[in-house]
Coordinates of C-alpha atoms in Angstrom, one line a residue:
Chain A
X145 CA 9.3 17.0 -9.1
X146 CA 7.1 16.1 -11.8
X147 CA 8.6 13.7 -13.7
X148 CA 8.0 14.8 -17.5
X149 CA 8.1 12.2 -20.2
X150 CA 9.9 12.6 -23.1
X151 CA 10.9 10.7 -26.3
X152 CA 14.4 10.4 -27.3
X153 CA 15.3 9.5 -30.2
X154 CA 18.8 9.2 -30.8
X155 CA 18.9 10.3 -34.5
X156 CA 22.4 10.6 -36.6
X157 CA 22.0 14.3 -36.3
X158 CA 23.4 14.3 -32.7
X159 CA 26.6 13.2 -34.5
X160 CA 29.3 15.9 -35.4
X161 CA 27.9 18.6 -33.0
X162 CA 31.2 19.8 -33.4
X163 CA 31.9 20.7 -37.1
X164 CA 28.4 22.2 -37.0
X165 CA 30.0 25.3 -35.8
X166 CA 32.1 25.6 -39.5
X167 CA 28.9 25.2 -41.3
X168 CA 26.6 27.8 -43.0
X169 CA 23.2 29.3 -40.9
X170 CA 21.1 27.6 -42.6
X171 CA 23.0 24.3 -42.6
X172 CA 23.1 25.0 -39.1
X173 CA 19.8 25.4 -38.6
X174 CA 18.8 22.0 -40.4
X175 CA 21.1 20.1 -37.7
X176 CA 19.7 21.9 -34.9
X177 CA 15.5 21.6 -36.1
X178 CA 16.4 17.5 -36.9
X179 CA 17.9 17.1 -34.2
X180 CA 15.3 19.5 -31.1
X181 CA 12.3 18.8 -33.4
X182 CA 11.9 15.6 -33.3
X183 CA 12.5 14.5 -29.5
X184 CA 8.8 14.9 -28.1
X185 CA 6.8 14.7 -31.5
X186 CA 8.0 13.2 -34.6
X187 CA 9.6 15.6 -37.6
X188 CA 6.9 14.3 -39.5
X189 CA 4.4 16.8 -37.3
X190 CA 6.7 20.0 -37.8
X191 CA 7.8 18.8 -41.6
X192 CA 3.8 18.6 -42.5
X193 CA 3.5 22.2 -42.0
X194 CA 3.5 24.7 -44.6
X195 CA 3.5 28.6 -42.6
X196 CA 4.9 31.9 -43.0
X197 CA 7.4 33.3 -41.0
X198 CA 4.9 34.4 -37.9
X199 CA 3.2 31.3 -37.8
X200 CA 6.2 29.2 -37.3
X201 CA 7.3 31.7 -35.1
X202 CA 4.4 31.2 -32.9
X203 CA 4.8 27.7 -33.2
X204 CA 8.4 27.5 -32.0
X205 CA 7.3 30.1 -29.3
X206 CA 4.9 27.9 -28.2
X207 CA 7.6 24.6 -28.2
X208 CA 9.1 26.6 -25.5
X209 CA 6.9 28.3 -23.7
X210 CA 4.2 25.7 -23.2
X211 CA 5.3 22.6 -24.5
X212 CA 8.9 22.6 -22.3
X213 CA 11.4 23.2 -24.9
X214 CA 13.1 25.4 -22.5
X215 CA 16.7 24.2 -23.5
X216 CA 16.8 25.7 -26.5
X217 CA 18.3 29.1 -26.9
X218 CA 17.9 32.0 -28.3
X219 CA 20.4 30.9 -31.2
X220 CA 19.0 27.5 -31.1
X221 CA 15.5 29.2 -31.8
X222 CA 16.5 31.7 -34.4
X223 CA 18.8 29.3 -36.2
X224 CA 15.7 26.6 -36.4
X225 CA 13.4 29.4 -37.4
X226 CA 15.4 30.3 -40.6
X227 CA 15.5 27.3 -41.4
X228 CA 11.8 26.2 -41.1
X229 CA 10.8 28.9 -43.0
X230 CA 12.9 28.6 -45.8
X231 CA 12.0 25.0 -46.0
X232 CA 8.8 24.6 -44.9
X233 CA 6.9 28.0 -46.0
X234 CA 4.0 28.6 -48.1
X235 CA 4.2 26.6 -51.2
Chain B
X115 CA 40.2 23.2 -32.2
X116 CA 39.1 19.5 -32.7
X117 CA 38.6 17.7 -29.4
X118 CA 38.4 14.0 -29.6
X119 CA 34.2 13.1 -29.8
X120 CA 33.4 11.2 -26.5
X121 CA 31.8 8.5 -26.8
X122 CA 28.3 7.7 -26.0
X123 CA 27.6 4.5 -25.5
X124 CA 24.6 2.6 -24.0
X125 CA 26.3 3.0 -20.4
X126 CA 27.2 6.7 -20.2
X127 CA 23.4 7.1 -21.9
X128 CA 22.3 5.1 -18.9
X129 CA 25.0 7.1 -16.5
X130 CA 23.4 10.6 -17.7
X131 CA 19.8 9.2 -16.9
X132 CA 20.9 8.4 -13.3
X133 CA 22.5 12.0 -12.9
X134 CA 19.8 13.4 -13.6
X135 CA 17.4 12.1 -11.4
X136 CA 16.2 9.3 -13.6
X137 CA 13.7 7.1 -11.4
X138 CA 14.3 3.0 -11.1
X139 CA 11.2 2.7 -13.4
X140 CA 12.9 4.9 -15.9
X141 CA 15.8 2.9 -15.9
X142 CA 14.3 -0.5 -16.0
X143 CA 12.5 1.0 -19.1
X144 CA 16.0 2.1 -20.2
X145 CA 17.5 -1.2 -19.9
X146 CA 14.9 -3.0 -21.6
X147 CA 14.9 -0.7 -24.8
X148 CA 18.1 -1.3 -25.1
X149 CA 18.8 -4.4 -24.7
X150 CA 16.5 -6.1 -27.2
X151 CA 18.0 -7.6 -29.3
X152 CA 18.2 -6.7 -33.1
X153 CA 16.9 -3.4 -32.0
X154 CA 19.8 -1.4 -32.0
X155 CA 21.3 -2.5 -35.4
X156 CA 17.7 -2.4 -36.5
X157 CA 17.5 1.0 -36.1
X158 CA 21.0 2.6 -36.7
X159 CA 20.6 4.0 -33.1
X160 CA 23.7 2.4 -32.5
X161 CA 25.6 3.3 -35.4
X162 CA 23.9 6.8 -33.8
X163 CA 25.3 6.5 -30.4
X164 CA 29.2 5.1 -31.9
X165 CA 29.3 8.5 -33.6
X166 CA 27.7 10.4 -31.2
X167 CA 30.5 13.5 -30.1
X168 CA 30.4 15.7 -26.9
X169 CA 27.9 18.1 -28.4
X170 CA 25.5 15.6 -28.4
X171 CA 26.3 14.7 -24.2
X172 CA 25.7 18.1 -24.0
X173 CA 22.4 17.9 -25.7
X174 CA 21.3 15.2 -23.7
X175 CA 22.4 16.6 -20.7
X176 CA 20.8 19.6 -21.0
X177 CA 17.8 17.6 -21.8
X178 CA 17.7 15.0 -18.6
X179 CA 18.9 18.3 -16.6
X180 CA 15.1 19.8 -17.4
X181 CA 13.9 16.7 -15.4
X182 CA 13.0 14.9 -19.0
X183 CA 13.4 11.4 -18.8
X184 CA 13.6 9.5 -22.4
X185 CA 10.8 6.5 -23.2
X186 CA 12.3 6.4 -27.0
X187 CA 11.2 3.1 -26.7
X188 CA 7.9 4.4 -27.1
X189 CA 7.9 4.7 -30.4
X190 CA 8.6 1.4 -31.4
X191 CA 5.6 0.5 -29.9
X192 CA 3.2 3.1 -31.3
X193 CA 4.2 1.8 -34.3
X194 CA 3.0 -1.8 -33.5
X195 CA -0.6 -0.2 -32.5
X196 CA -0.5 1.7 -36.1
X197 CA -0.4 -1.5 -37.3
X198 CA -4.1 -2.1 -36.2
X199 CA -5.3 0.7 -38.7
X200 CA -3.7 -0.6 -42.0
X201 CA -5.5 1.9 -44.6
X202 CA -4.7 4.8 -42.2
X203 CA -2.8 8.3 -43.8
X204 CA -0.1 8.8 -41.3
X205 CA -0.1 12.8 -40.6
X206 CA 2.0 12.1 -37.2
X207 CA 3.3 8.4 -36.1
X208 CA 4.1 10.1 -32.6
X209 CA 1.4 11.1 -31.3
X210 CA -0.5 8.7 -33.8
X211 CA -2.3 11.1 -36.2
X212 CA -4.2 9.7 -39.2
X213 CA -7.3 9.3 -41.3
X214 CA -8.4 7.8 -43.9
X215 CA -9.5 8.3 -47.8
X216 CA -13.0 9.4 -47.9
X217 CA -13.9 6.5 -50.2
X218 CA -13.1 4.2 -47.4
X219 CA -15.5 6.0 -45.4
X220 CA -18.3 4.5 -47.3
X221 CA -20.0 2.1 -44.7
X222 CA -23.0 3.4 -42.7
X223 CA -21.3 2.1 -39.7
X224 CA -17.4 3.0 -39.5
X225 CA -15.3 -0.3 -38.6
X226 CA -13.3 0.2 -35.6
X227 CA -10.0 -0.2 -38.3
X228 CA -10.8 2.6 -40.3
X229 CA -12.0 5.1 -37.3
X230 CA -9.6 8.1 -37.7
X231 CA -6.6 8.4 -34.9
X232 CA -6.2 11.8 -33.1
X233 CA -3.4 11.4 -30.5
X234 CA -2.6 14.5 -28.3
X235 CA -0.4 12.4 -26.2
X236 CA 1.3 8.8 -26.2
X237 CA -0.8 5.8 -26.3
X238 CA -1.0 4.4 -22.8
X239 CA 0.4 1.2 -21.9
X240 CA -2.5 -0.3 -20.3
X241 CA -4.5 0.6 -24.0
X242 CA -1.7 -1.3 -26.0
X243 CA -2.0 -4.1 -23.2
X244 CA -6.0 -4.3 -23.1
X245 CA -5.4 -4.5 -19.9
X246 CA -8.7 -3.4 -17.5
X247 CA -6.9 -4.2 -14.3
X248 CA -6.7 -1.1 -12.3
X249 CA -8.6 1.1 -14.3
X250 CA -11.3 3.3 -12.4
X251 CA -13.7 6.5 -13.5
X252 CA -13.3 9.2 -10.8
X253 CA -16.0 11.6 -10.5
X254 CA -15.5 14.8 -8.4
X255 CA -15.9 18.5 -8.2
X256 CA -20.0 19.7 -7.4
X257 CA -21.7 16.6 -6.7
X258 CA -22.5 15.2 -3.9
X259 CA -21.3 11.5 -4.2
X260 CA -18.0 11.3 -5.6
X261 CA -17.4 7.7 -7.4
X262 CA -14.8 5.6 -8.5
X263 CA -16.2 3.0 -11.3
X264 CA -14.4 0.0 -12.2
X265 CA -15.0 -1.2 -15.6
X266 CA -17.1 -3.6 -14.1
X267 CA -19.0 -1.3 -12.0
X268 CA -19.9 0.8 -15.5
X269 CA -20.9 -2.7 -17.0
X270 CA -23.3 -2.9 -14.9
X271 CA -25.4 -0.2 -15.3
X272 CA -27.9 0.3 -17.8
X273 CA -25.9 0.8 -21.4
X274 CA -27.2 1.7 -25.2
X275 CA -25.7 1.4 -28.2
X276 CA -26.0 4.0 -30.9
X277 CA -24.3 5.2 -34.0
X278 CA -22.5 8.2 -33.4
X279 CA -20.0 10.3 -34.8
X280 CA -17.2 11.9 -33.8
X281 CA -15.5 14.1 -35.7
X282 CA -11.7 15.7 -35.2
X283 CA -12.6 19.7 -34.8
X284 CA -9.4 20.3 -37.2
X285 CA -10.7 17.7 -39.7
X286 CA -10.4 20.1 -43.1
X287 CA -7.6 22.0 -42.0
X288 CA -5.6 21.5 -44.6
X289 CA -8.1 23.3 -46.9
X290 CA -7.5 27.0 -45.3
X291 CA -5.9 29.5 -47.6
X292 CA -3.6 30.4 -45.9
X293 CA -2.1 27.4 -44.4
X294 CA -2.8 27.0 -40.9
X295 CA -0.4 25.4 -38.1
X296 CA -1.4 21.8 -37.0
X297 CA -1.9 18.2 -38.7
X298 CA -3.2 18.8 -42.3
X299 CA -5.9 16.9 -42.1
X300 CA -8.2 16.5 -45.3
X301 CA -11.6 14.9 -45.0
X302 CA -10.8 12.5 -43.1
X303 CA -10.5 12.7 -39.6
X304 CA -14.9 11.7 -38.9
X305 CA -16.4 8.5 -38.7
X306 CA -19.6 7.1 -37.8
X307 CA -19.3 4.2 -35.5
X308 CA -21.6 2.1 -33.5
X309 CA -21.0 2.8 -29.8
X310 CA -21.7 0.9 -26.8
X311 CA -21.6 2.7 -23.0
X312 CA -23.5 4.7 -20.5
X313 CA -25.1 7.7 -20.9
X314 CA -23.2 10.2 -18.5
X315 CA -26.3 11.2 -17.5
X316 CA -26.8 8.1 -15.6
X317 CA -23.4 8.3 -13.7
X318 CA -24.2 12.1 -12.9
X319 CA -27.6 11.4 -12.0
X320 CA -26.3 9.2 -9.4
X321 CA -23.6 11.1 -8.2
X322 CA -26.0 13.6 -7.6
X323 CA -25.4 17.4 -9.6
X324 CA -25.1 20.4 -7.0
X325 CA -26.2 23.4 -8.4
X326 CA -23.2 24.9 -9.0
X327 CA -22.7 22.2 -11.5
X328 CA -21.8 24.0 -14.7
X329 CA -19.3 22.3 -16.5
X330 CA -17.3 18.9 -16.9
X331 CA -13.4 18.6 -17.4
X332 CA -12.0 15.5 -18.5
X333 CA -8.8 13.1 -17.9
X334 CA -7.4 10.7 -19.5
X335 CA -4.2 8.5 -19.3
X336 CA -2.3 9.0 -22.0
X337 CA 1.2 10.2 -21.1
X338 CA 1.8 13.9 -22.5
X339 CA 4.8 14.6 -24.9
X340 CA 7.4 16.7 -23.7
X341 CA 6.1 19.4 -20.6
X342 CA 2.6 19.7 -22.5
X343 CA -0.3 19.8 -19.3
X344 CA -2.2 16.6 -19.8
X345 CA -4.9 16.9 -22.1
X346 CA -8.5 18.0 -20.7
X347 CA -11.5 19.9 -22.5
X348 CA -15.0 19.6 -21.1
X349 CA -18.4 20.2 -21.9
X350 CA -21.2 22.2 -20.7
X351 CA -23.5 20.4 -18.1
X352 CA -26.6 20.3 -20.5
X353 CA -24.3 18.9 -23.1
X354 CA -23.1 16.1 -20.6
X355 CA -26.7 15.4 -20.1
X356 CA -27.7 14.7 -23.2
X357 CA -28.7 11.4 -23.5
X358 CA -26.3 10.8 -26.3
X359 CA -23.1 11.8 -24.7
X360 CA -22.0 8.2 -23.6
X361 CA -19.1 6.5 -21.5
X362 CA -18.7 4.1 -24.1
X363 CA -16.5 1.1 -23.5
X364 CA -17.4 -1.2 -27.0
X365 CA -17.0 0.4 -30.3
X366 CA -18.4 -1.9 -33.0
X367 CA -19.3 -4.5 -30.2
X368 CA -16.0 -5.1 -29.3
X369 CA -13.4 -3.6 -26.6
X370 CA -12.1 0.0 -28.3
X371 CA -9.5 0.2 -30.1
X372 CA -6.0 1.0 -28.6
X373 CA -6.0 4.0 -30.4
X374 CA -9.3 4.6 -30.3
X375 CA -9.3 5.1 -26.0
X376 CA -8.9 1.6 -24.3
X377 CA -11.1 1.0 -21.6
X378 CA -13.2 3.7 -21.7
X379 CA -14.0 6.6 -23.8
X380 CA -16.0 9.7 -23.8
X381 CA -18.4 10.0 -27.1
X382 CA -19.7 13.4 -27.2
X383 CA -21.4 13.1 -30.6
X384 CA -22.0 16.5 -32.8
X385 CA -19.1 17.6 -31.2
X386 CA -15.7 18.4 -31.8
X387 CA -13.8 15.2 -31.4
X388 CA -11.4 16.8 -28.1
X389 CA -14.7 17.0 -26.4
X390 CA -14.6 13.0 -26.6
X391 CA -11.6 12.4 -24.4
X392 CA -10.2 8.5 -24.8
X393 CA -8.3 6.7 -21.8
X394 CA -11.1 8.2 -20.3
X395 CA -10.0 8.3 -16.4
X396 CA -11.8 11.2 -14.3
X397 CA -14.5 13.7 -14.9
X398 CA -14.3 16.7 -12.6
X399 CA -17.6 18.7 -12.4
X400 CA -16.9 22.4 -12.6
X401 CA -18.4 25.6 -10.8
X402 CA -16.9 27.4 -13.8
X403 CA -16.2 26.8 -17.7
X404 CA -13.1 24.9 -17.6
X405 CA -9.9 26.8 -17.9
X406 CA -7.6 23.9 -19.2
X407 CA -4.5 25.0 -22.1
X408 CA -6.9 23.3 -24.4
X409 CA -10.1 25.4 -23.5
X410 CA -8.2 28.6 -23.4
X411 CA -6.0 30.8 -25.9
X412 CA -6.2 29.6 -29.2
X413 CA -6.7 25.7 -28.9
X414 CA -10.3 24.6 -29.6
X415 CA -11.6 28.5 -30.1
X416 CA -12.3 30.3 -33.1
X417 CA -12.7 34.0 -33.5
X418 CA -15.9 35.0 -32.7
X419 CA -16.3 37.6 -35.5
X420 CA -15.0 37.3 -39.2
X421 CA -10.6 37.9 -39.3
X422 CA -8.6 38.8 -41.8
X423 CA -7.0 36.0 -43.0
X424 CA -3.4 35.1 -41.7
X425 CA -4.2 37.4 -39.3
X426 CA -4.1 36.8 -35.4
X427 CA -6.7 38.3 -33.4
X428 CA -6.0 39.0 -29.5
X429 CA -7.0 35.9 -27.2
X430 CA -10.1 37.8 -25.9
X431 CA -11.4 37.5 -28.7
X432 CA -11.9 33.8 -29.4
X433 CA -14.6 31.4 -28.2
X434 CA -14.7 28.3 -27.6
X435 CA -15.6 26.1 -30.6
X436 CA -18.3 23.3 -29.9
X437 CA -20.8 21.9 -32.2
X438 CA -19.8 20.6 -35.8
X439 CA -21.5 22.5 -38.6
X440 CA -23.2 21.0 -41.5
X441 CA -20.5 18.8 -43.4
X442 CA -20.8 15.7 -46.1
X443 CA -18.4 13.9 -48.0
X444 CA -18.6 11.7 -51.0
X445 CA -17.2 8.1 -50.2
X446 CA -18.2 7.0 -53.9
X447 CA -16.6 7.5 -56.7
X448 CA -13.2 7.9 -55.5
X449 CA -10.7 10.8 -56.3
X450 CA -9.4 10.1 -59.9
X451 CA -11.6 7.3 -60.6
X452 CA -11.7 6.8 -64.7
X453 CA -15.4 6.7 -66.1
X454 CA -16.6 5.8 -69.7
X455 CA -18.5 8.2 -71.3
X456 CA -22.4 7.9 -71.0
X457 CA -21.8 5.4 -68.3
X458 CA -24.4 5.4 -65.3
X459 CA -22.3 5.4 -62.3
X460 CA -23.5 5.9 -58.3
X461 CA -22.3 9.0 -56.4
X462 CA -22.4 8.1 -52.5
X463 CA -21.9 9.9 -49.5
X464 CA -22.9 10.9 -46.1
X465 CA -23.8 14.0 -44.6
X466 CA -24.1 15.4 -40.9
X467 CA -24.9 18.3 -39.6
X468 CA -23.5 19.1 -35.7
X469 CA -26.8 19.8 -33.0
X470 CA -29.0 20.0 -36.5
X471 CA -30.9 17.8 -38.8
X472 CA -29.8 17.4 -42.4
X473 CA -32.6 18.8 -44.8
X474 CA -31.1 17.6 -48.2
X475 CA -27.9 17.2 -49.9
X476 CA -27.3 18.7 -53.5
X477 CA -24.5 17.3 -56.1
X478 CA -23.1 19.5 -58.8
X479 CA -21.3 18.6 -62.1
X480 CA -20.5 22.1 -63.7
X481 CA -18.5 23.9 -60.5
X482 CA -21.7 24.8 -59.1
X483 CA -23.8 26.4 -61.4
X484 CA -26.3 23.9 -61.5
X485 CA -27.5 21.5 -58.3
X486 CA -29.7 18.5 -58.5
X487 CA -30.8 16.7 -55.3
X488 CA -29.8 13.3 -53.9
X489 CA -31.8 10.8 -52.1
X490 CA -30.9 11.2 -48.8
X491 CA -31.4 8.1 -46.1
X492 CA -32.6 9.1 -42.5
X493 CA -29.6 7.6 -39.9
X494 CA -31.2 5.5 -37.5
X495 CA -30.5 7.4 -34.7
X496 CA -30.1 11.2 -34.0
X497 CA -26.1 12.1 -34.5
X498 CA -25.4 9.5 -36.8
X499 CA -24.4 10.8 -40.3
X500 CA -27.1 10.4 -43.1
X501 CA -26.4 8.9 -46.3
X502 CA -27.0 10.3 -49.8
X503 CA -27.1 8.6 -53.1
X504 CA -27.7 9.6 -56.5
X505 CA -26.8 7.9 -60.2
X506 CA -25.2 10.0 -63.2
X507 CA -23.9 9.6 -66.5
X508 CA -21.4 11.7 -68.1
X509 CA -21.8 12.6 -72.3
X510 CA -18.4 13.5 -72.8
X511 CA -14.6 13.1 -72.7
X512 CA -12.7 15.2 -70.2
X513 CA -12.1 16.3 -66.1
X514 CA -14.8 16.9 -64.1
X515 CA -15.8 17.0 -60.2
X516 CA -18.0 16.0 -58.7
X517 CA -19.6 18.4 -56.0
X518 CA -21.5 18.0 -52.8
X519 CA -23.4 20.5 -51.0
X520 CA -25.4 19.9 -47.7
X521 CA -28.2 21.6 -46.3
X522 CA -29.0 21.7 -42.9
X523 CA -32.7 22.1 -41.3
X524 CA -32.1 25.9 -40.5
X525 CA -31.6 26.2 -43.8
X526 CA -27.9 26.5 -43.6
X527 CA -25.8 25.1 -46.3
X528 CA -21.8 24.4 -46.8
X529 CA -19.9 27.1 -48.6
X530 CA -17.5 26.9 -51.4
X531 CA -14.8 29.2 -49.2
X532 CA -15.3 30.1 -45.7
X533 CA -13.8 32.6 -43.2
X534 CA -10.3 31.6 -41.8
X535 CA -9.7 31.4 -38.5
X536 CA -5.6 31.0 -37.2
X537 CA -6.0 27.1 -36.1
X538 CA -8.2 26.1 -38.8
X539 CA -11.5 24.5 -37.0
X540 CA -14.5 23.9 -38.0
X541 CA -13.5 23.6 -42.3
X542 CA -16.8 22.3 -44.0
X543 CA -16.0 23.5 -47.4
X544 CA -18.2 21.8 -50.4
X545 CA -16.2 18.7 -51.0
X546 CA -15.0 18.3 -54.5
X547 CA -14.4 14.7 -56.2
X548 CA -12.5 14.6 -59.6
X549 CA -13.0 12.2 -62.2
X550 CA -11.7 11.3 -65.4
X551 CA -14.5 10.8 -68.4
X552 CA -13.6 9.1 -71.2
X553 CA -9.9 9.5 -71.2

């Protein structure tokens, strides 16, 4: 099997997984996107980006389908996707 | 309910690994990140790991069960190869991404510590080592000699050295209205640097092109991120052939930079800079136009009609982007710099212009409206960037920009806005320098 090389970094945001579940989507969606977006690349790459809501879309499409995000789920994806776009939209 | 967080620590990290298939290099590797010492409490990974709960096991085991095995200790060390670029605008510090303030682009010759850094992948090991011990060229596919060339076999043959630049094919990106995915980058992301290597054509000639020769694909060895393919573009053959397109293995008469593609690089000058592939480790000759991730979809291609902006047009209809179109930038003054009224001050810059000649380079004081021409110095070879220079004085107090508009030998000049396309290549908007008179 092809070994695939990936960068883990153990940020604080792995912590408290658990009360996660209490808190609000878009809180949520802030643990989940510092915690998934930052293994392979950097946040810094994903919190440069200024898009609308198909472009990051695209891009988080793309994290899965090419780049080998496959653990992420559905909920993972949506949940990050709110987020990003509330955050990180057009200025 | 509230279950009681397990516990991560360095040994059920390292027990997770095994599980999953983690090889005795990967370990090792393992073992030595975390066990330097400092490290940890340097970091706050292990204040990260002590309050690390079962939702982050999970996590992790959902990772390692995908076959990913961690080098986190990577990143300590990309940082350490940063380091060699001190001046550098960090877009990305993993994969290194950066460039660097047009007014510290003002040398004729780029030095090797302020040549932009576009990382697809990580930087490899043997780069960071300068290590040439077990490094070989491979060249396959429609020839009829395939060769392996040691860095001492490429030494040998005949080499030139020539100013060339290279030039990131995203480099204005951050200028598209509306914003485009991928690294902002400014102005940036081109230099001009003085390259030493082999022409390709010599290494083709003598492996001997069969006719079905039609395009290259290159390798390198730096280590994807995450599942990504490894990254590969290619040229078309009479591109390789041109006598320009170098193997180059010095860049400013020394060994390249680390970041810059240690041993050997690919410079593919006029270009878009993926064309130049660094860690430079096999070129396959292709019967067809290569059909790598990045030579297909929407990496490297640009629509090839006119789209509505924010708009995304259906695969098919993108081509492959390739030659850089005419561009300058003015290194002097800087951004913001504060003149005094009726001063005479120098505006400096250079232009470039992809598979073309630059004509003449025109500045503009009043947005525009009026354009005066600068003296403009001939490179010293073909794909290096020219160099234009004019003197002005400003009569009164207030903001003003300074302008710079290039004009290529067909007669084709930058604009102020240009079409959008969805991964923002090719920007070579008029670049616009404030300044503060008198205030």
């Amino acid at each position: 099997m092809r070994t695939l090389c990936l960068l883990l970094i153990l940020f604080p945001a792995f912590a408290g997984a658990e009360e996660a579940a209490q808190n609000s989507p878009l809180a949520e969606g802030k643990q989940r996107f510092e915690t998934h977006c930052g293994i392979c690349h950097s946040l810094a790459l994903p919190k440069s980006q200024r898009l609308d809501r198909a472009t990051w879309k695209w891009v988080i499409d793309d994290m899965v389908n090419e780049f080998g995000a496959v653990w992420l789920t559905a909920e993972d994806q949506r949940l990050i996707l709110e987020y990003v776009v509330k955050h990180y939209g057009p200025e | 309910m509230k279950k009681e967080p397990r516990k991560l620590d360095r040994d059920r990290l390292r027990g997770i690994l095994e599980d999953n298939g983690g090889s005795p290099e990967d370990l090792e590797r393992f073992n030595e990140y975390m066990s330097r010492r400092g490290f940890l409490r340097r970091t706050g990974v292990i204040a990260a790991l002590a309050g690390m709960g079962a939702g982050a096991e999970v996590t992790l085991q959902r990772l390692f069960g995908q076959g990913l095995i961690p080098v986190g200790w990577a990143a300590e060390a990309e940082t350490k190869a940063i380091a060699s670029k001190p001046d550098m605008i960090i877009h990305n510090d993993r994969p290194v991404n950066g460039e660097f303030s047009p007014h510290l682009l003002d040398d004729n010759i780029t030095p090797s510590p302020r040549h932009f850094v576009r990382n697809n992948g990580l930087t490899p090991q043997r780069a960071k080592n300068k290590d040439p011990q077990g490094w070989e060229l491979a060249i396959d596919g429609e020839i009829n000699t395939p060769l392996k060339l040691t860095l001492d076999d490429l030494k040998k043959m005949p080499a030139i050295t020539k100013s060339l630049l290279i030039e990131c094919g995203g480099n204005g990106r951050g200028n598209f209205v509306p914003k485009v995915r991928g690294n902002p980058w400014d102005r940036g992301a081109v230099a001009c640097s003085e390259w030493t290597g082999v022409p390709l054509k010599e290494i083709l000639n003598r492996a001997g092109l069969k006719s079905s020769a039609i395009y290259t694909a290159h390798y390198g060895e730096d280590p994807p991120i995450g599942a990504a393919p490894p990254f590969s573009r290619g040229i078309p053959i009479d591109k390789a052939m041109e006598e320009h397109t170098l193997v180059a293995y010095k860049m400013n008469g020394k060994d390249l930079e680390a970041l810059n593609g240690y041993p050997v690089r690919l410079v593919v000058p006029g270009w878009i800079g993926s064309c130049s592939q660094k860690w430079l480790n096999r070129i396959w000759i292709r019967d067809q136009v290569h059909d790598s991730n990045k030579m297909t979809g929407y990496s490297y291609r640009v629509p090839a009609y006119p789209v509505v902006p924010g708009s995304r047009p259906p695969k098919t209809d993108m081509v492959i982007a390739t030659s850089w179109v005419i561009k300058s930038l003015i290194t002097r003054p800087a951004a913001n710099t504060r003149i005094d009224i009726g001063k005479t001050f120098k505006v400096r810059g250079h232009a470039w212009a992809g598979e073309n000649q630059v004509d003449s380079v025109y500045i503009s004081t009043d947005y525009g409206l009026n354009w005066t021409k600068a003296v403009l110095t001939q490179p010293r070879n073909q794909y290096a960037w020219y160099t234009f220079e004019t003197e002005l004085a400003f009569k009164g107090k207030g903001y003003y920009e300074i302008w710079a508009r290039a004009v290529d030998n067909q007669g084709v000049t930058q604009p102020a806005r240009q079409p959008w396309n969805p991964k923002g290549y090719l920007g070579n908007v008029i670049h616009r320098v404030p300044v503060l008179v008198g205030v």
